[in-house]
Amino acid sequence: MSVSFFSVFVSALYLFCSAQSVAVNGGRSEIFQSQSTCKATANWPGWSGIKYAFVFGDSYTQTGFNRTGTQPTPTNPLGNPTYPGYTASNGPNWVDYLTVEYNASTLLTYNLAYGGATIDSNLVAPYLPTVSSVSDQIQNEWVPTYASKPSSAPWASDNTIFTIFDGINDVGNSWSKGEPATTTLNAQIFSVFDGLVETLYTSGARNFAFINVPPVDRAPLTLAQSASNQAMEKADITAWNTGLLDLAENLKSNHSDVNIFTVDANALFTKVLDNPASYPQTALYKNTTAYCAAYEK
Protein backbone atom coordinates (compact mmCIF):
# COMPACT_ATOMS: atom_id res chain seq x y z
CA MET A 1 0.00 0.00 0.00
CA SER A 2 1.40 3.39 -0.91
CA VAL A 3 2.22 6.20 1.50
CA SER A 4 -0.15 8.64 -0.21
CA PHE A 5 -3.09 6.32 0.20
CA PHE A 6 -2.50 6.16 3.94
CA SER A 7 -2.79 9.95 3.99
CA VAL A 8 -6.26 9.68 2.42
CA PHE A 9 -7.25 6.94 4.83
CA VAL A 10 -6.23 8.88 7.92
CA SER A 11 -7.72 12.15 6.72
CA ALA A 12 -11.06 10.34 6.53
CA LEU A 13 -10.64 8.95 10.05
CA TYR A 14 -9.57 12.38 11.29
CA LEU A 15 -12.58 14.13 9.78
CA PHE A 16 -14.92 11.61 11.31
CA CYS A 17 -13.40 11.87 14.78
CA SER A 18 -13.44 15.65 14.52
CA ALA A 19 -17.18 15.54 13.90
CA GLN A 20 -17.60 14.26 17.47
CA SER A 21 -20.40 11.93 16.44
CA VAL A 22 -20.63 8.26 17.21
CA ALA A 23 -21.28 5.48 14.73
CA VAL A 24 -23.81 3.04 16.10
CA ASN A 25 -27.12 1.70 14.85
CA GLY A 26 -28.99 3.26 11.95
CA GLY A 27 -27.96 3.31 8.29
CA ARG A 28 -24.56 2.24 6.99
CA SER A 29 -23.04 4.97 4.84
CA GLU A 30 -20.36 4.95 2.14
CA ILE A 31 -17.30 5.46 4.30
CA PHE A 32 -18.58 5.37 7.84
CA GLN A 33 -21.53 3.88 9.56
CA SER A 34 -24.14 6.55 10.29
CA GLN A 35 -22.42 9.72 11.46
CA SER A 36 -25.43 11.35 13.08
CA THR A 37 -27.54 8.65 14.70
CA CYS A 38 -26.55 9.55 18.25
CA LYS A 39 -24.51 12.03 20.22
CA ALA A 40 -21.20 11.34 21.88
CA THR A 41 -21.19 10.43 25.54
CA ALA A 42 -19.28 12.35 28.20
CA ASN A 43 -16.30 10.06 27.61
CA TRP A 44 -15.65 11.58 24.17
CA PRO A 45 -13.73 14.87 24.59
CA GLY A 46 -13.58 15.63 20.87
CA TRP A 47 -10.58 14.75 18.73
CA SER A 48 -8.57 17.61 20.24
CA GLY A 49 -9.08 16.07 23.67
CA ILE A 50 -7.64 12.66 22.77
CA LYS A 51 -4.17 12.35 24.32
CA TYR A 52 -3.49 8.61 24.05
CA ALA A 53 -4.09 5.95 21.41
CA PHE A 54 -3.71 2.20 21.81
CA VAL A 55 -3.64 0.42 18.47
CA PHE A 56 -3.94 -3.27 17.57
CA GLY A 57 -3.83 -5.04 14.22
CA ASP A 58 -1.66 -6.48 11.47
CA SER A 59 0.84 -5.30 8.82
CA TYR A 60 -1.48 -2.56 7.57
CA THR A 61 -1.01 -1.02 11.02
CA GLN A 62 2.32 -2.13 12.49
CA THR A 63 5.19 0.27 13.07
CA GLY A 64 7.36 -2.17 15.02
CA PHE A 65 6.69 -0.73 18.48
CA ASN A 66 8.06 -2.79 21.37
CA ARG A 67 6.37 -2.28 24.73
CA THR A 68 9.67 -2.89 26.56
CA GLY A 69 11.50 -0.19 24.61
CA THR A 70 11.39 3.61 24.59
CA GLN A 71 7.89 4.80 25.47
CA PRO A 72 5.99 7.57 23.66
CA THR A 73 6.64 11.13 24.86
CA PRO A 74 5.54 14.55 23.56
CA THR A 75 8.82 14.86 21.63
CA ASN A 76 8.72 11.24 20.43
CA PRO A 77 5.00 10.41 20.26
CA LEU A 78 5.38 6.91 18.80
CA GLY A 79 8.16 5.81 21.14
CA ASN A 80 10.18 3.18 19.34
CA PRO A 81 11.51 2.49 16.73
CA THR A 82 12.66 5.66 14.97
CA TYR A 83 9.86 7.29 12.94
CA PRO A 84 8.17 6.07 10.79
CA GLY A 85 9.07 2.65 12.15
CA TYR A 86 8.96 -0.71 10.41
CA THR A 87 5.92 -0.45 8.18
CA ALA A 88 4.53 -2.35 5.20
CA SER A 89 4.05 0.85 3.20
CA ASN A 90 7.67 1.79 2.49
CA GLY A 91 7.15 4.90 4.60
CA PRO A 92 4.65 6.34 7.09
CA ASN A 93 1.43 4.37 7.52
CA TRP A 94 -1.95 5.47 8.84
CA VAL A 95 -0.85 5.25 12.48
CA ASP A 96 2.11 7.53 11.76
CA TYR A 97 -0.08 10.05 9.96
CA LEU A 98 -2.73 9.98 12.67
CA THR A 99 -0.13 10.63 15.34
CA VAL A 100 2.00 13.39 13.81
CA GLU A 101 -0.02 15.01 11.02
CA TYR A 102 -3.74 14.57 11.62
CA ASN A 103 -3.54 14.92 15.39
CA ALA A 104 -5.29 17.88 17.00
CA SER A 105 -3.27 17.65 20.21
CA THR A 106 -0.13 15.95 21.43
CA LEU A 107 -1.09 12.33 20.78
CA LEU A 108 0.95 9.53 22.35
CA THR A 109 0.47 6.31 20.39
CA TYR A 110 1.20 2.80 21.65
CA ASN A 111 1.02 0.61 18.56
CA LEU A 112 1.06 -3.09 19.43
CA ALA A 113 0.06 -4.26 15.92
CA TYR A 114 2.08 -7.11 14.43
CA GLY A 115 2.42 -8.06 10.77
CA GLY A 116 0.52 -11.21 9.82
CA ALA A 117 -1.76 -11.07 12.87
CA THR A 118 -5.12 -12.77 13.04
CA ILE A 119 -7.58 -12.28 15.88
CA ASP A 120 -6.70 -15.64 17.46
CA SER A 121 -3.88 -17.84 16.19
CA ASN A 122 -5.67 -20.90 17.55
CA LEU A 123 -8.57 -20.27 15.19
CA VAL A 124 -6.73 -18.97 12.12
CA ALA A 125 -3.01 -19.69 12.02
CA PRO A 126 -0.76 -16.82 10.91
CA TYR A 127 2.04 -17.27 8.40
CA LEU A 128 4.51 -17.89 11.24
CA PRO A 129 3.86 -19.26 14.74
CA THR A 130 5.81 -16.35 16.24
CA VAL A 131 3.26 -13.77 15.03
CA SER A 132 1.51 -11.93 17.85
CA SER A 133 -2.25 -12.20 17.31
CA VAL A 134 -4.65 -9.47 18.38
CA SER A 135 -5.50 -11.71 21.31
CA ASP A 136 -1.80 -11.79 22.23
CA GLN A 137 -1.48 -8.05 21.71
CA ILE A 138 -4.29 -7.34 24.16
CA GLN A 139 -4.06 -10.16 26.70
CA ASN A 140 -0.30 -10.71 26.83
CA GLU A 141 1.04 -7.24 26.05
CA TRP A 142 -1.49 -4.49 26.72
CA VAL A 143 -3.09 -5.88 29.89
CA PRO A 144 0.13 -6.50 31.86
CA THR A 145 1.83 -3.33 30.60
CA TYR A 146 -0.79 -0.61 30.20
CA ALA A 147 -4.12 -1.62 31.77
CA SER A 148 -3.00 -0.28 35.14
CA LYS A 149 -2.38 3.21 33.67
CA PRO A 150 1.34 3.30 34.53
CA SER A 151 3.43 6.46 34.60
CA SER A 152 4.60 5.63 31.07
CA ALA A 153 0.98 5.77 29.87
CA PRO A 154 -1.29 7.52 32.41
CA TRP A 155 -4.35 7.30 30.19
CA ALA A 156 -7.95 7.85 31.22
CA SER A 157 -11.30 6.72 29.84
CA ASP A 158 -12.10 10.20 28.56
CA ASN A 159 -8.84 11.02 26.77
CA THR A 160 -7.95 7.76 25.01
CA ILE A 161 -9.01 5.93 21.86
CA PHE A 162 -8.61 2.20 21.25
CA THR A 163 -8.34 1.18 17.60
CA ILE A 164 -8.46 -2.30 16.07
CA PHE A 165 -7.77 -2.85 12.36
CA ASP A 166 -7.66 -6.58 11.69
CA GLY A 167 -9.34 -9.35 9.72
CA ILE A 168 -7.28 -9.20 6.53
CA ASN A 169 -5.28 -12.29 7.47
CA ASP A 170 -8.25 -14.02 9.09
CA VAL A 171 -10.05 -13.81 5.77
CA GLY A 172 -6.95 -14.34 3.65
CA ASN A 173 -5.98 -17.52 5.47
CA SER A 174 -9.44 -19.07 5.59
CA TRP A 175 -11.72 -17.94 2.75
CA SER A 176 -10.73 -20.97 0.65
CA LYS A 177 -12.55 -23.23 3.13
CA GLY A 178 -15.78 -21.88 1.64
CA GLU A 179 -19.21 -21.76 3.20
CA PRO A 180 -20.54 -23.06 5.54
CA ALA A 181 -17.10 -23.58 7.11
CA THR A 182 -16.25 -19.86 7.09
CA THR A 183 -19.63 -19.00 8.62
CA THR A 184 -18.88 -21.24 11.59
CA LEU A 185 -15.30 -20.02 11.82
CA ASN A 186 -16.23 -16.34 11.70
CA ALA A 187 -18.72 -16.85 14.52
CA GLN A 188 -15.93 -18.35 16.64
CA ILE A 189 -13.54 -15.53 15.76
CA PHE A 190 -16.02 -12.80 16.62
CA SER A 191 -16.79 -14.48 19.92
CA VAL A 192 -13.10 -14.09 20.80
CA PHE A 193 -13.04 -10.58 19.32
CA ASP A 194 -15.99 -9.56 21.49
CA GLY A 195 -14.24 -10.94 24.57
CA LEU A 196 -11.10 -8.94 23.80
CA VAL A 197 -13.11 -5.73 23.49
CA GLU A 198 -14.81 -6.53 26.79
CA THR A 199 -11.36 -6.90 28.37
CA LEU A 200 -10.49 -3.39 27.18
CA TYR A 201 -13.83 -2.05 28.41
CA THR A 202 -13.41 -3.61 31.84
CA SER A 203 -10.03 -1.89 32.11
CA GLY A 204 -11.60 1.49 31.35
CA ALA A 205 -11.68 1.80 27.55
CA ARG A 206 -14.67 3.84 26.40
CA ASN A 207 -13.72 5.17 22.95
CA PHE A 208 -13.29 2.61 20.17
CA ALA A 209 -12.52 2.75 16.45
CA PHE A 210 -13.04 -0.42 14.41
CA ILE A 211 -11.71 -0.54 10.84
CA ASN A 212 -13.06 -3.14 8.45
CA VAL A 213 -11.37 -5.32 5.82
CA PRO A 214 -10.47 -3.59 2.54
CA PRO A 215 -11.26 -5.20 -0.85
CA VAL A 216 -8.20 -7.45 -0.85
CA ASP A 217 -10.10 -9.62 -3.32
CA ARG A 218 -8.92 -7.00 -5.83
CA ALA A 219 -5.26 -7.46 -4.95
CA PRO A 220 -3.01 -8.87 -7.72
CA LEU A 221 -2.60 -12.15 -5.81
CA THR A 222 -6.35 -12.78 -5.92
CA LEU A 223 -6.91 -11.34 -9.39
CA ALA A 224 -4.52 -13.99 -10.70
CA GLN A 225 -6.92 -16.67 -9.48
CA SER A 226 -10.21 -17.88 -10.91
CA ALA A 227 -13.38 -15.81 -10.89
CA SER A 228 -14.96 -18.26 -8.46
CA ASN A 229 -12.08 -17.87 -6.01
CA GLN A 230 -12.32 -14.09 -6.25
CA ALA A 231 -16.03 -14.32 -5.51
CA MET A 232 -15.42 -16.60 -2.51
CA GLU A 233 -12.93 -14.20 -0.97
CA LYS A 234 -15.18 -11.22 -1.61
CA ALA A 235 -18.10 -13.01 0.05
CA ASP A 236 -15.99 -13.76 3.12
CA ILE A 237 -14.85 -10.12 3.31
CA THR A 238 -18.48 -9.01 3.19
CA ALA A 239 -19.39 -11.47 5.93
CA TRP A 240 -16.49 -10.26 8.08
CA ASN A 241 -17.42 -6.61 7.67
CA THR A 242 -21.04 -7.34 8.54
CA GLY A 243 -19.84 -9.17 11.64
CA LEU A 244 -17.74 -6.16 12.64
CA LEU A 245 -20.74 -3.84 12.45
CA ASP A 246 -22.74 -6.32 14.51
CA LEU A 247 -19.96 -6.37 17.11
CA ALA A 248 -19.98 -2.56 17.29
CA GLU A 249 -23.75 -2.39 17.62
CA ASN A 250 -23.79 -5.05 20.32
CA LEU A 251 -21.06 -3.24 22.22
CA LYS A 252 -23.08 -0.02 22.24
CA SER A 253 -26.22 -1.90 23.19
CA ASN A 254 -24.47 -3.51 26.16
CA HIS A 255 -22.55 -0.41 27.24
CA SER A 256 -24.31 2.90 26.71
CA ASP A 257 -21.28 4.88 27.91
CA VAL A 258 -19.03 3.91 24.98
CA ASN A 259 -18.33 5.85 21.80
CA ILE A 260 -17.78 3.75 18.70
CA PHE A 261 -16.39 4.76 15.32
CA THR A 262 -16.73 2.18 12.54
CA VAL A 263 -14.49 3.06 9.62
CA ASP A 264 -15.38 1.55 6.25
CA ALA A 265 -11.93 1.09 4.73
CA ASN A 266 -13.52 -1.22 2.17
CA ALA A 267 -15.58 1.58 0.65
CA LEU A 268 -12.65 4.00 0.77
CA PHE A 269 -10.24 1.58 -0.93
CA THR A 270 -12.89 0.69 -3.51
CA LYS A 271 -13.41 4.35 -4.35
CA VAL A 272 -9.69 4.83 -4.98
CA LEU A 273 -9.34 1.60 -6.97
CA ASP A 274 -12.29 2.59 -9.15
CA ASN A 275 -11.13 6.17 -9.58
CA PRO A 276 -7.72 7.19 -8.23
CA ALA A 277 -8.59 10.83 -8.96
CA SER A 278 -11.19 10.66 -6.18
CA TYR A 279 -8.58 12.14 -3.85
CA PRO A 280 -5.64 14.45 -4.61
CA GLN A 281 -3.26 12.18 -2.70
CA THR A 282 -3.99 9.27 -5.05
CA ALA A 283 -4.69 11.17 -8.27
CA LEU A 284 -1.31 10.21 -9.76
CA TYR A 285 -1.99 6.47 -9.51
CA LYS A 286 -1.78 4.79 -12.91
CA ASN A 287 -1.97 1.11 -12.01
CA THR A 288 -4.61 -0.22 -9.62
CA THR A 289 -4.74 -3.83 -10.82
CA ALA A 290 -1.16 -5.10 -10.69
CA TYR A 291 2.08 -4.73 -8.78
CA CYS A 292 3.84 -1.46 -9.57
CA ALA A 293 7.48 -1.00 -8.58
CA ALA A 294 7.13 2.78 -8.87
CA TYR A 295 5.00 2.80 -5.72
CA GLU A 296 8.06 1.76 -3.75
CA LYS A 297 9.81 5.06 -4.45
Tab-separated table of C-alpha atoms in Angstrom:
chain	number	residue	atom	x	y	z
A	1	MET	CA	0.000	0.000	0.000
A	2	SER	CA	1.405	3.393	-0.912
A	3	VAL	CA	2.223	6.199	1.497
A	4	SER	CA	-0.148	8.644	-0.212
A	5	PHE	CA	-3.093	6.317	0.204
A	6	PHE	CA	-2.497	6.161	3.938
A	7	SER	CA	-2.788	9.950	3.989
A	8	VAL	CA	-6.255	9.677	2.417
A	9	PHE	CA	-7.251	6.938	4.828
A	10	VAL	CA	-6.235	8.880	7.921
A	11	SER	CA	-7.719	12.149	6.716
A	12	ALA	CA	-11.062	10.342	6.529
A	13	LEU	CA	-10.645	8.950	10.048
A	14	TYR	CA	-9.574	12.381	11.291
A	15	LEU	CA	-12.583	14.135	9.782
A	16	PHE	CA	-14.920	11.612	11.310
A	17	CYS	CA	-13.401	11.865	14.784
A	18	SER	CA	-13.438	15.651	14.522
A	19	ALA	CA	-17.180	15.542	13.896
A	20	GLN	CA	-17.598	14.263	17.471
A	21	SER	CA	-20.402	11.931	16.438
A	22	VAL	CA	-20.632	8.259	17.209
A	23	ALA	CA	-21.283	5.484	14.728
A	24	VAL	CA	-23.810	3.041	16.104
A	25	ASN	CA	-27.123	1.705	14.853
A	26	GLY	CA	-28.992	3.260	11.951
A	27	GLY	CA	-27.956	3.312	8.293
A	28	ARG	CA	-24.563	2.244	6.988
A	29	SER	CA	-23.040	4.967	4.844
A	30	GLU	CA	-20.364	4.953	2.138
A	31	ILE	CA	-17.296	5.461	4.297
A	32	PHE	CA	-18.584	5.374	7.844
A	33	GLN	CA	-21.527	3.877	9.563
A	34	SER	CA	-24.137	6.551	10.286
A	35	GLN	CA	-22.421	9.721	11.464
A	36	SER	CA	-25.426	11.350	13.076
A	37	THR	CA	-27.543	8.645	14.698
A	38	CYS	CA	-26.550	9.548	18.246
A	39	LYS	CA	-24.512	12.034	20.225
A	40	ALA	CA	-21.199	11.337	21.877
A	41	THR	CA	-21.189	10.429	25.545
A	42	ALA	CA	-19.280	12.350	28.203
A	43	ASN	CA	-16.302	10.058	27.609
A	44	TRP	CA	-15.651	11.578	24.171
A	45	PRO	CA	-13.734	14.866	24.586
A	46	GLY	CA	-13.575	15.632	20.874
A	47	TRP	CA	-10.578	14.755	18.730
A	48	SER	CA	-8.567	17.606	20.241
A	49	GLY	CA	-9.077	16.069	23.673
A	50	ILE	CA	-7.636	12.664	22.771
A	51	LYS	CA	-4.168	12.354	24.316
A	52	TYR	CA	-3.489	8.610	24.054
A	53	ALA	CA	-4.086	5.951	21.412
A	54	PHE	CA	-3.711	2.198	21.808
A	55	VAL	CA	-3.639	0.422	18.468
A	56	PHE	CA	-3.939	-3.271	17.572
A	57	GLY	CA	-3.827	-5.037	14.221
A	58	ASP	CA	-1.655	-6.480	11.465
A	59	SER	CA	0.839	-5.296	8.822
A	60	TYR	CA	-1.480	-2.556	7.569
A	61	THR	CA	-1.013	-1.025	11.018
A	62	GLN	CA	2.321	-2.129	12.488
A	63	THR	CA	5.193	0.273	13.069
A	64	GLY	CA	7.365	-2.175	15.017
A	65	PHE	CA	6.694	-0.729	18.479
A	66	ASN	CA	8.063	-2.788	21.368
A	67	ARG	CA	6.371	-2.284	24.734
A	68	THR	CA	9.669	-2.891	26.563
A	69	GLY	CA	11.503	-0.188	24.612
A	70	THR	CA	11.385	3.606	24.594
A	71	GLN	CA	7.889	4.796	25.466
A	72	PRO	CA	5.993	7.572	23.663
A	73	THR	CA	6.639	11.127	24.861
A	74	PRO	CA	5.542	14.545	23.563
A	75	THR	CA	8.820	14.860	21.633
A	76	ASN	CA	8.724	11.235	20.432
A	77	PRO	CA	5.000	10.406	20.256
A	78	LEU	CA	5.383	6.911	18.799
A	79	GLY	CA	8.159	5.814	21.136
A	80	ASN	CA	10.183	3.177	19.342
A	81	PRO	CA	11.510	2.492	16.732
A	82	THR	CA	12.660	5.658	14.965
A	83	TYR	CA	9.858	7.287	12.937
A	84	PRO	CA	8.170	6.068	10.788
A	85	GLY	CA	9.067	2.650	12.150
A	86	TYR	CA	8.963	-0.709	10.409
A	87	THR	CA	5.916	-0.454	8.175
A	88	ALA	CA	4.533	-2.354	5.195
A	89	SER	CA	4.052	0.851	3.195
A	90	ASN	CA	7.666	1.792	2.495
A	91	GLY	CA	7.151	4.896	4.603
A	92	PRO	CA	4.647	6.337	7.088
A	93	ASN	CA	1.434	4.375	7.516
A	94	TRP	CA	-1.953	5.471	8.838
A	95	VAL	CA	-0.847	5.253	12.478
A	96	ASP	CA	2.105	7.531	11.758
A	97	TYR	CA	-0.083	10.049	9.955
A	98	LEU	CA	-2.733	9.977	12.667
A	99	THR	CA	-0.127	10.632	15.343
A	100	VAL	CA	1.996	13.390	13.814
A	101	GLU	CA	-0.022	15.012	11.017
A	102	TYR	CA	-3.737	14.566	11.623
A	103	ASN	CA	-3.543	14.919	15.387
A	104	ALA	CA	-5.295	17.880	17.000
A	105	SER	CA	-3.272	17.648	20.208
A	106	THR	CA	-0.128	15.949	21.433
A	107	LEU	CA	-1.086	12.328	20.781
A	108	LEU	CA	0.954	9.530	22.351
A	109	THR	CA	0.468	6.309	20.386
A	110	TYR	CA	1.197	2.802	21.647
A	111	ASN	CA	1.022	0.606	18.563
A	112	LEU	CA	1.058	-3.091	19.426
A	113	ALA	CA	0.063	-4.257	15.925
A	114	TYR	CA	2.076	-7.115	14.429
A	115	GLY	CA	2.421	-8.063	10.767
A	116	GLY	CA	0.518	-11.208	9.824
A	117	ALA	CA	-1.757	-11.067	12.865
A	118	THR	CA	-5.120	-12.770	13.038
A	119	ILE	CA	-7.581	-12.284	15.880
A	120	ASP	CA	-6.700	-15.637	17.462
A	121	SER	CA	-3.878	-17.844	16.192
A	122	ASN	CA	-5.669	-20.901	17.555
A	123	LEU	CA	-8.575	-20.269	15.189
A	124	VAL	CA	-6.726	-18.967	12.120
A	125	ALA	CA	-3.014	-19.693	12.022
A	126	PRO	CA	-0.762	-16.815	10.912
A	127	TYR	CA	2.038	-17.273	8.401
A	128	LEU	CA	4.509	-17.887	11.240
A	129	PRO	CA	3.864	-19.261	14.743
A	130	THR	CA	5.810	-16.346	16.237
A	131	VAL	CA	3.259	-13.774	15.029
A	132	SER	CA	1.506	-11.926	17.846
A	133	SER	CA	-2.253	-12.204	17.313
A	134	VAL	CA	-4.655	-9.469	18.378
A	135	SER	CA	-5.503	-11.712	21.309
A	136	ASP	CA	-1.800	-11.795	22.228
A	137	GLN	CA	-1.479	-8.047	21.709
A	138	ILE	CA	-4.286	-7.336	24.158
A	139	GLN	CA	-4.062	-10.162	26.699
A	140	ASN	CA	-0.301	-10.714	26.828
A	141	GLU	CA	1.044	-7.244	26.046
A	142	TRP	CA	-1.488	-4.493	26.720
A	143	VAL	CA	-3.085	-5.883	29.891
A	144	PRO	CA	0.129	-6.499	31.859
A	145	THR	CA	1.829	-3.333	30.597
A	146	TYR	CA	-0.789	-0.606	30.200
A	147	ALA	CA	-4.118	-1.616	31.770
A	148	SER	CA	-2.996	-0.276	35.143
A	149	LYS	CA	-2.376	3.206	33.672
A	150	PRO	CA	1.335	3.297	34.530
A	151	SER	CA	3.430	6.462	34.598
A	152	SER	CA	4.605	5.635	31.067
A	153	ALA	CA	0.978	5.772	29.873
A	154	PRO	CA	-1.290	7.525	32.413
A	155	TRP	CA	-4.347	7.302	30.187
A	156	ALA	CA	-7.954	7.853	31.221
A	157	SER	CA	-11.299	6.721	29.842
A	158	ASP	CA	-12.103	10.198	28.559
A	159	ASN	CA	-8.836	11.020	26.773
A	160	THR	CA	-7.953	7.765	25.015
A	161	ILE	CA	-9.006	5.935	21.864
A	162	PHE	CA	-8.609	2.200	21.246
A	163	THR	CA	-8.338	1.178	17.602
A	164	ILE	CA	-8.459	-2.303	16.065
A	165	PHE	CA	-7.768	-2.855	12.362
A	166	ASP	CA	-7.663	-6.584	11.693
A	167	GLY	CA	-9.339	-9.347	9.720
A	168	ILE	CA	-7.283	-9.201	6.533
A	169	ASN	CA	-5.282	-12.288	7.470
A	170	ASP	CA	-8.252	-14.016	9.092
A	171	VAL	CA	-10.053	-13.809	5.766
A	172	GLY	CA	-6.954	-14.342	3.646
A	173	ASN	CA	-5.975	-17.520	5.470
A	174	SER	CA	-9.437	-19.075	5.594
A	175	TRP	CA	-11.718	-17.945	2.748
A	176	SER	CA	-10.734	-20.967	0.652
A	177	LYS	CA	-12.546	-23.226	3.128
A	178	GLY	CA	-15.783	-21.884	1.641
A	179	GLU	CA	-19.207	-21.761	3.200
A	180	PRO	CA	-20.545	-23.062	5.539
A	181	ALA	CA	-17.096	-23.580	7.111
A	182	THR	CA	-16.247	-19.859	7.091
A	183	THR	CA	-19.626	-18.997	8.620
A	184	THR	CA	-18.884	-21.240	11.594
A	185	LEU	CA	-15.301	-20.022	11.823
A	186	ASN	CA	-16.227	-16.340	11.700
A	187	ALA	CA	-18.719	-16.848	14.523
A	188	GLN	CA	-15.931	-18.348	16.638
A	189	ILE	CA	-13.542	-15.529	15.755
A	190	PHE	CA	-16.024	-12.798	16.616
A	191	SER	CA	-16.792	-14.484	19.917
A	192	VAL	CA	-13.104	-14.093	20.799
A	193	PHE	CA	-13.044	-10.575	19.324
A	194	ASP	CA	-15.988	-9.563	21.492
A	195	GLY	CA	-14.243	-10.941	24.573
A	196	LEU	CA	-11.102	-8.936	23.804
A	197	VAL	CA	-13.109	-5.732	23.489
A	198	GLU	CA	-14.809	-6.533	26.792
A	199	THR	CA	-11.364	-6.898	28.367
A	200	LEU	CA	-10.493	-3.393	27.185
A	201	TYR	CA	-13.833	-2.047	28.410
A	202	THR	CA	-13.408	-3.614	31.841
A	203	SER	CA	-10.028	-1.889	32.106
A	204	GLY	CA	-11.598	1.487	31.346
A	205	ALA	CA	-11.675	1.803	27.552
A	206	ARG	CA	-14.669	3.845	26.404
A	207	ASN	CA	-13.721	5.175	22.951
A	208	PHE	CA	-13.286	2.611	20.172
A	209	ALA	CA	-12.522	2.747	16.453
A	210	PHE	CA	-13.045	-0.418	14.406
A	211	ILE	CA	-11.709	-0.539	10.842
A	212	ASN	CA	-13.059	-3.145	8.448
A	213	VAL	CA	-11.367	-5.325	5.824
A	214	PRO	CA	-10.469	-3.585	2.537
A	215	PRO	CA	-11.262	-5.196	-0.850
A	216	VAL	CA	-8.203	-7.453	-0.846
A	217	ASP	CA	-10.101	-9.620	-3.315
A	218	ARG	CA	-8.925	-6.997	-5.829
A	219	ALA	CA	-5.258	-7.459	-4.953
A	220	PRO	CA	-3.010	-8.874	-7.725
A	221	LEU	CA	-2.597	-12.145	-5.812
A	222	THR	CA	-6.346	-12.781	-5.916
A	223	LEU	CA	-6.915	-11.342	-9.386
A	224	ALA	CA	-4.519	-13.988	-10.698
A	225	GLN	CA	-6.921	-16.673	-9.477
A	226	SER	CA	-10.213	-17.880	-10.912
A	227	ALA	CA	-13.380	-15.805	-10.889
A	228	SER	CA	-14.965	-18.259	-8.462
A	229	ASN	CA	-12.077	-17.870	-6.014
A	230	GLN	CA	-12.317	-14.093	-6.250
A	231	ALA	CA	-16.031	-14.321	-5.508
A	232	MET	CA	-15.416	-16.603	-2.515
A	233	GLU	CA	-12.933	-14.202	-0.968
A	234	LYS	CA	-15.177	-11.217	-1.610
A	235	ALA	CA	-18.097	-13.010	0.052
A	236	ASP	CA	-15.989	-13.757	3.124
A	237	ILE	CA	-14.846	-10.124	3.310
A	238	THR	CA	-18.479	-9.010	3.187
A	239	ALA	CA	-19.387	-11.471	5.928
A	240	TRP	CA	-16.488	-10.259	8.084
A	241	ASN	CA	-17.418	-6.613	7.672
A	242	THR	CA	-21.039	-7.344	8.537
A	243	GLY	CA	-19.840	-9.166	11.640
A	244	LEU	CA	-17.739	-6.160	12.636
A	245	LEU	CA	-20.741	-3.840	12.449
A	246	ASP	CA	-22.739	-6.320	14.506
A	247	LEU	CA	-19.961	-6.365	17.108
A	248	ALA	CA	-19.980	-2.562	17.288
A	249	GLU	CA	-23.751	-2.389	17.616
A	250	ASN	CA	-23.795	-5.051	20.323
A	251	LEU	CA	-21.059	-3.237	22.224
A	252	LYS	CA	-23.077	-0.022	22.236
A	253	SER	CA	-26.224	-1.902	23.190
A	254	ASN	CA	-24.468	-3.511	26.156
A	255	HIS	CA	-22.552	-0.406	27.240
A	256	SER	CA	-24.314	2.904	26.710
A	257	ASP	CA	-21.279	4.880	27.906
A	258	VAL	CA	-19.035	3.908	24.980
A	259	ASN	CA	-18.332	5.852	21.803
A	260	ILE	CA	-17.776	3.752	18.697
A	261	PHE	CA	-16.386	4.763	15.318
A	262	THR	CA	-16.734	2.182	12.541
A	263	VAL	CA	-14.487	3.063	9.624
A	264	ASP	CA	-15.379	1.554	6.251
A	265	ALA	CA	-11.927	1.090	4.727
A	266	ASN	CA	-13.523	-1.225	2.170
A	267	ALA	CA	-15.577	1.584	0.655
A	268	LEU	CA	-12.650	3.997	0.766
A	269	PHE	CA	-10.236	1.582	-0.925
A	270	THR	CA	-12.888	0.694	-3.506
A	271	LYS	CA	-13.408	4.348	-4.347
A	272	VAL	CA	-9.690	4.831	-4.982
A	273	LEU	CA	-9.339	1.602	-6.966
A	274	ASP	CA	-12.295	2.586	-9.145
A	275	ASN	CA	-11.134	6.165	-9.576
A	276	PRO	CA	-7.716	7.194	-8.230
A	277	ALA	CA	-8.594	10.830	-8.957
A	278	SER	CA	-11.195	10.664	-6.177
A	279	TYR	CA	-8.576	12.138	-3.853
A	280	PRO	CA	-5.644	14.448	-4.611
A	281	GLN	CA	-3.255	12.179	-2.699
A	282	THR	CA	-3.993	9.272	-5.052
A	283	ALA	CA	-4.688	11.169	-8.273
A	284	LEU	CA	-1.311	10.207	-9.755
A	285	TYR	CA	-1.990	6.466	-9.507
A	286	LYS	CA	-1.777	4.787	-12.913
A	287	ASN	CA	-1.972	1.106	-12.012
A	288	THR	CA	-4.611	-0.222	-9.616
A	289	THR	CA	-4.743	-3.832	-10.816
A	290	ALA	CA	-1.160	-5.101	-10.688
A	291	TYR	CA	2.079	-4.731	-8.776
A	292	CYS	CA	3.842	-1.464	-9.569
A	293	ALA	CA	7.479	-0.999	-8.577
A	294	ALA	CA	7.129	2.782	-8.868
A	295	TYR	CA	5.001	2.801	-5.716
A	296	GLU	CA	8.065	1.760	-3.746
A	297	LYS	CA	9.810	5.063	-4.453
